[in-house]
Amino acid sequence: MTGIPGVGKTTVLNELQDLAKQNRVGLTVMNFGTIMNEILRELGKQMNRDEMREQDIETQRKVQELAANEISNRAGQGTIVVDTHMFVKTAVGMWAGIPQNVLQRLSPRLLVLVEADPEQIAGRRRSDTGRKREASLDEEIRFDLEWSRATAAASAVATGAPVKVIRNDAGKQKQAAQELFEVIRKVVGV
Ligand code: AP5
């Protein structure tokens, strides 16, 4: 499950977990960034999640791979949904959140892109004062949405997994979660 910062993927995932509970479907959400943050802490590097993408790329690459291994090891029974990014904006450029080695480790059966209108994403970023968000020009957000789609297309070719685009329109997070839940049920067969 991917989406650019502020698109509302965590909000939709919270709704999804409620739906899974109500329907007695085993579903666990793992946040890739949280696991990377835990690994960095174990390596003696304490930082907030928004500082991780500012680390040198080799450090991020190493921690990214360790996180993929950790997720794969933690995965038990039931459906695992990984909350992550198609790409991360680093100091040296757009860097894949799910490069080939991570894709192989996670072996996703479904790739999800959460999208919303650029103006709404900009507004959500502005209102989310607890986080250090990216610049919020509509034009940049539009570019990021396109880059996400391009990266998802490449991941779809590499894995053979379908890509589902979920719209998270204003006030429609429950509908977005419902749509996602139905697609997951079809893909996983629960
Ligand atoms: P991550 O934890 O994913 O942070 P993020 O990108 O900022 O995403 P959030 O989860 O905070 O935002 P969101 O889009 O889910 O929006 P939210 O639901 O909060 O990643 C952190 C870091 O981890 C990355 O920067 C990177 O360094 C690292 N990382 C992660 N994956 C990696 C990978 N694979 N490889 C390498 N590094 C990786 O919602 C935002 C606001 O909008 C809220 O206020 C909410 O109330 C509102 N809102 C949401 N939906 C709606 C709606 N439908 N209507 C109205 N308001 C809404």
Tab-separated table of C-alpha atoms and ligand atoms in Angstrom:
chain	number	residue	atom	x	y	z
A	1	MET	CA	0.000	0.000	0.000
A	2	THR	CA	1.631	3.191	-1.159
A	3	GLY	CA	0.821	6.844	-1.534
A	4	ILE	CA	2.678	10.117	-1.429
A	5	PRO	CA	2.973	11.808	2.003
A	6	GLY	CA	-0.282	13.377	3.108
A	7	VAL	CA	-2.496	11.443	0.682
A	8	GLY	CA	-4.056	9.741	3.696
A	9	LYS	CA	-2.922	6.140	3.379
A	10	THR	CA	-2.518	5.705	7.149
A	11	THR	CA	-6.044	7.083	7.658
A	12	VAL	CA	-7.443	4.633	5.093
A	13	LEU	CA	-5.475	1.781	6.650
A	14	ASN	CA	-6.960	2.506	10.077
A	15	GLU	CA	-10.431	2.212	8.541
A	16	LEU	CA	-9.355	-0.975	6.774
A	17	GLN	CA	-8.273	-2.547	10.073
A	18	ASP	CA	-11.701	-1.745	11.574
A	19	LEU	CA	-13.401	-3.381	8.594
A	20	ALA	CA	-11.223	-6.475	8.891
A	21	LYS	CA	-12.097	-6.766	12.594
A	22	GLN	CA	-15.830	-6.353	11.949
A	23	ASN	CA	-15.679	-9.065	9.278
A	24	ARG	CA	-13.358	-11.338	11.306
A	25	VAL	CA	-10.698	-11.304	8.602
A	26	GLY	CA	-7.102	-11.734	9.801
A	27	LEU	CA	-5.223	-8.667	8.579
A	28	THR	CA	-2.084	-7.022	9.951
A	29	VAL	CA	-0.735	-3.636	8.903
A	30	MET	CA	3.023	-3.085	9.085
A	31	ASN	CA	4.460	0.376	8.555
A	32	PHE	CA	7.749	0.163	6.628
A	33	GLY	CA	8.980	3.514	7.975
A	34	THR	CA	8.315	2.477	11.591
A	35	ILE	CA	10.321	-0.717	11.133
A	36	MET	CA	13.180	1.214	9.500
A	37	ASN	CA	13.078	3.615	12.437
A	38	GLU	CA	13.298	0.725	14.940
A	39	ILE	CA	16.259	-0.759	13.050
A	40	LEU	CA	18.063	2.590	13.017
A	41	ARG	CA	17.501	2.875	16.772
A	42	GLU	CA	18.986	-0.601	17.281
A	43	LEU	CA	21.988	0.574	15.245
A	44	GLY	CA	22.366	3.492	17.676
A	45	LYS	CA	20.845	6.128	15.366
A	46	GLN	CA	17.883	7.745	17.073
A	47	MET	CA	15.877	10.058	14.786
A	48	ASN	CA	12.317	10.938	13.851
A	49	ARG	CA	10.743	9.337	10.763
A	50	ASP	CA	11.061	12.493	8.681
A	51	GLU	CA	14.828	12.591	9.224
A	52	MET	CA	15.359	9.120	7.774
A	53	ARG	CA	15.127	10.236	4.145
A	54	GLU	CA	17.879	12.788	4.861
A	55	GLN	CA	20.402	10.056	5.766
A	56	ASP	CA	23.057	9.075	3.231
A	57	ILE	CA	21.668	6.760	0.602
A	58	GLU	CA	23.840	3.766	1.537
A	59	THR	CA	22.551	3.870	5.112
A	60	GLN	CA	18.967	4.078	3.860
A	61	ARG	CA	19.566	1.233	1.401
A	62	LYS	CA	20.968	-1.019	4.117
A	63	VAL	CA	18.148	-0.239	6.546
A	64	GLN	CA	15.539	-0.627	3.792
A	65	GLU	CA	16.762	-4.148	3.064
A	66	LEU	CA	16.848	-5.042	6.773
A	67	ALA	CA	13.271	-3.744	7.115
A	68	ALA	CA	12.104	-5.873	4.176
A	69	ASN	CA	13.684	-8.932	5.821
A	70	GLU	CA	12.088	-8.059	9.145
A	71	ILE	CA	8.628	-7.723	7.587
A	72	SER	CA	9.050	-10.991	5.770
A	73	ASN	CA	10.164	-12.711	9.010
A	74	ARG	CA	7.331	-11.204	11.077
A	75	ALA	CA	4.646	-12.185	8.565
A	76	GLY	CA	2.575	-14.939	10.094
A	77	GLN	CA	-0.806	-16.154	9.033
A	78	GLY	CA	-3.408	-13.888	7.497
A	79	THR	CA	-3.045	-10.940	5.191
A	80	ILE	CA	-0.155	-8.531	5.653
A	81	VAL	CA	-0.568	-4.968	4.410
A	82	VAL	CA	2.659	-2.978	4.205
A	83	ASP	CA	2.234	0.791	4.523
A	84	THR	CA	5.065	2.238	2.432
A	85	HIS	CA	6.091	4.372	-0.557
A	86	MET	CA	6.694	3.831	-4.261
A	87	PHE	CA	9.542	6.304	-3.886
A	88	VAL	CA	11.276	8.434	-1.298
A	89	LYS	CA	12.628	11.925	-1.981
A	90	THR	CA	16.249	11.807	-0.837
A	91	ALA	CA	19.046	14.387	-1.058
A	92	VAL	CA	20.350	12.606	-4.180
A	93	GLY	CA	17.025	12.206	-5.968
A	94	MET	CA	13.915	10.071	-6.277
A	95	TRP	CA	14.762	6.690	-4.800
A	96	ALA	CA	12.601	3.577	-5.118
A	97	GLY	CA	10.793	2.558	-1.927
A	98	ILE	CA	10.327	-0.943	-3.286
A	99	PRO	CA	13.346	-1.715	-5.485
A	100	GLN	CA	13.879	-5.181	-6.946
A	101	ASN	CA	15.511	-6.705	-3.833
A	102	VAL	CA	12.652	-5.447	-1.606
A	103	LEU	CA	10.002	-6.586	-4.084
A	104	GLN	CA	11.543	-10.054	-4.093
A	105	ARG	CA	11.579	-10.191	-0.306
A	106	LEU	CA	8.003	-8.939	0.109
A	107	SER	CA	6.613	-10.715	-2.945
A	108	PRO	CA	3.356	-8.696	-3.021
A	109	ARG	CA	0.190	-10.146	-4.485
A	110	LEU	CA	-1.370	-6.708	-4.880
A	111	LEU	CA	0.108	-3.231	-5.256
A	112	VAL	CA	-2.044	-0.318	-4.124
A	113	LEU	CA	-1.688	3.353	-4.989
A	114	VAL	CA	-3.719	5.747	-2.845
A	115	GLU	CA	-4.438	8.983	-4.655
A	116	ALA	CA	-6.270	12.261	-4.058
A	117	ASP	CA	-6.419	15.636	-5.776
A	118	PRO	CA	-3.180	17.662	-5.418
A	119	GLU	CA	-5.073	20.540	-3.757
A	120	GLN	CA	-6.422	18.157	-1.105
A	121	ILE	CA	-3.015	16.597	-0.475
A	122	ALA	CA	-1.503	20.076	-0.049
A	123	GLY	CA	-4.249	20.982	2.439
A	124	ARG	CA	-3.760	17.763	4.431
A	125	ARG	CA	-0.025	18.366	4.627
A	126	ARG	CA	-0.605	21.901	5.885
A	127	SER	CA	-3.021	20.746	8.577
A	128	ASP	CA	-0.737	17.914	9.726
A	129	THR	CA	1.511	20.124	11.848
A	130	GLY	CA	3.086	17.232	13.769
A	131	ARG	CA	5.115	16.186	10.723
A	132	LYS	CA	7.907	17.714	8.647
A	133	ARG	CA	6.255	17.492	5.230
A	134	GLU	CA	7.579	18.000	1.723
A	135	ALA	CA	6.924	21.254	-0.139
A	136	SER	CA	3.311	21.417	-1.174
A	137	LEU	CA	3.142	23.095	-4.577
A	138	ASP	CA	0.331	21.552	-6.598
A	139	GLU	CA	2.677	21.137	-9.552
A	140	GLU	CA	5.187	19.169	-7.481
A	141	ILE	CA	2.444	17.009	-6.009
A	142	ARG	CA	1.147	16.288	-9.504
A	143	PHE	CA	4.639	15.217	-10.547
A	144	ASP	CA	4.926	12.962	-7.481
A	145	LEU	CA	1.588	11.305	-8.268
A	146	GLU	CA	2.786	10.629	-11.815
A	147	TRP	CA	6.124	9.283	-10.582
A	148	SER	CA	4.253	6.942	-8.230
A	149	ARG	CA	2.206	5.600	-11.119
A	150	ALA	CA	5.298	5.091	-13.261
A	151	THR	CA	7.056	3.241	-10.442
A	152	ALA	CA	3.959	1.150	-9.761
A	153	ALA	CA	3.856	0.176	-13.433
A	154	ALA	CA	7.480	-0.973	-13.266
A	155	SER	CA	6.729	-2.947	-10.074
A	156	ALA	CA	3.706	-4.528	-11.729
A	157	VAL	CA	5.848	-5.767	-14.601
A	158	ALA	CA	8.519	-7.071	-12.211
A	159	THR	CA	6.073	-8.950	-9.961
A	160	GLY	CA	3.053	-9.789	-12.081
A	161	ALA	CA	0.915	-8.289	-9.281
A	162	PRO	CA	-2.022	-6.076	-10.239
A	163	VAL	CA	-2.010	-2.370	-9.326
A	164	LYS	CA	-5.166	-0.982	-7.741
A	165	VAL	CA	-5.647	2.788	-7.610
A	166	ILE	CA	-7.765	3.848	-4.622
A	167	ARG	CA	-9.132	7.400	-4.452
A	168	ASN	CA	-9.127	8.959	-0.978
A	169	ASP	CA	-11.376	11.961	-1.591
A	170	ALA	CA	-12.262	14.483	1.116
A	171	GLY	CA	-14.324	12.827	3.842
A	172	LYS	CA	-14.431	9.545	1.882
A	173	GLN	CA	-11.846	7.535	3.802
A	174	LYS	CA	-14.425	4.877	4.777
A	175	GLN	CA	-15.431	4.351	1.155
A	176	ALA	CA	-11.758	4.136	0.163
A	177	ALA	CA	-11.167	1.497	2.852
A	178	GLN	CA	-14.265	-0.449	1.774
A	179	GLU	CA	-13.076	-0.526	-1.830
A	180	LEU	CA	-9.630	-1.657	-0.721
A	181	PHE	CA	-11.086	-4.332	1.563
A	182	GLU	CA	-13.135	-5.791	-1.284
A	183	VAL	CA	-10.130	-5.929	-3.606
A	184	ILE	CA	-7.984	-7.578	-0.920
A	185	ARG	CA	-10.703	-10.193	-0.350
A	186	LYS	CA	-10.761	-10.982	-4.060
A	187	VAL	CA	-6.982	-11.225	-4.334
A	188	VAL	CA	-6.422	-13.199	-1.136
A	189	GLY	CA	-9.642	-15.193	-1.343
A	190	VAL	CA	-11.067	-14.499	2.138
B	1	AP5	P1	5.503	7.302	6.415
B	1	AP5	O1	5.348	6.866	7.785
B	1	AP5	O2	4.777	6.556	5.371
B	1	AP5	O3	5.173	8.844	6.431
B	1	AP5	P2	4.419	9.738	5.400
B	1	AP5	O4	4.896	9.488	4.050
B	1	AP5	O5	4.532	11.138	5.824
B	1	AP5	O6	2.974	9.188	5.488
B	1	AP5	P3	1.943	9.379	6.639
B	1	AP5	O7	1.614	8.012	7.047
B	1	AP5	O8	2.342	10.252	7.749
B	1	AP5	O9	0.913	10.177	5.810
B	1	AP5	P4	-0.310	9.589	5.043
B	1	AP5	O10	-0.215	9.818	3.598
B	1	AP5	O11	-0.537	8.185	5.445
B	1	AP5	O12	-1.431	10.560	5.537
B	1	AP5	P5	-2.308	10.481	6.867
B	1	AP5	O13	-3.205	9.303	6.880
B	1	AP5	O14	-1.419	10.692	8.061
B	1	AP5	O15	7.046	7.282	5.984
B	1	AP5	C1	8.010	7.916	6.782
B	1	AP5	C2	9.403	7.708	6.222
B	1	AP5	O16	9.742	6.305	6.219
B	1	AP5	C3	9.638	8.106	4.768
B	1	AP5	O17	9.821	9.482	4.626
B	1	AP5	C4	10.908	7.317	4.461
B	1	AP5	O18	12.041	7.963	4.953
B	1	AP5	C5	10.694	6.015	5.214
B	1	AP5	N1	10.205	4.927	4.341
B	1	AP5	C6	8.948	4.423	4.310
B	1	AP5	N2	8.877	3.407	3.435
B	1	AP5	C7	10.137	3.275	2.892
B	1	AP5	C8	10.701	2.397	1.922
B	1	AP5	N3	10.016	1.435	1.316
B	1	AP5	N4	12.008	2.547	1.601
B	1	AP5	C9	12.741	3.488	2.185
B	1	AP5	N5	12.264	4.359	3.114
B	1	AP5	C10	10.965	4.247	3.453
B	1	AP5	O19	-3.255	11.724	6.607
B	1	AP5	C11	-2.748	13.054	6.532
B	1	AP5	C12	-3.835	14.023	6.966
B	1	AP5	O20	-4.937	14.000	6.065
B	1	AP5	C13	-4.404	13.714	8.332
B	1	AP5	O21	-4.552	14.914	9.016
B	1	AP5	C14	-5.775	13.079	8.039
B	1	AP5	O22	-6.699	13.312	9.034
B	1	AP5	C15	-6.169	13.763	6.741
B	1	AP5	N6	-6.996	12.903	5.865
B	1	AP5	C16	-6.661	11.679	5.404
B	1	AP5	N7	-7.634	11.176	4.609
B	1	AP5	C17	-8.619	12.140	4.561
B	1	AP5	C18	-9.880	12.237	3.885
B	1	AP5	N8	-10.384	11.264	3.105
B	1	AP5	N9	-10.610	13.374	4.043
B	1	AP5	C19	-10.139	14.361	4.822
B	1	AP5	N10	-8.962	14.333	5.495
B	1	AP5	C20	-8.200	13.236	5.361
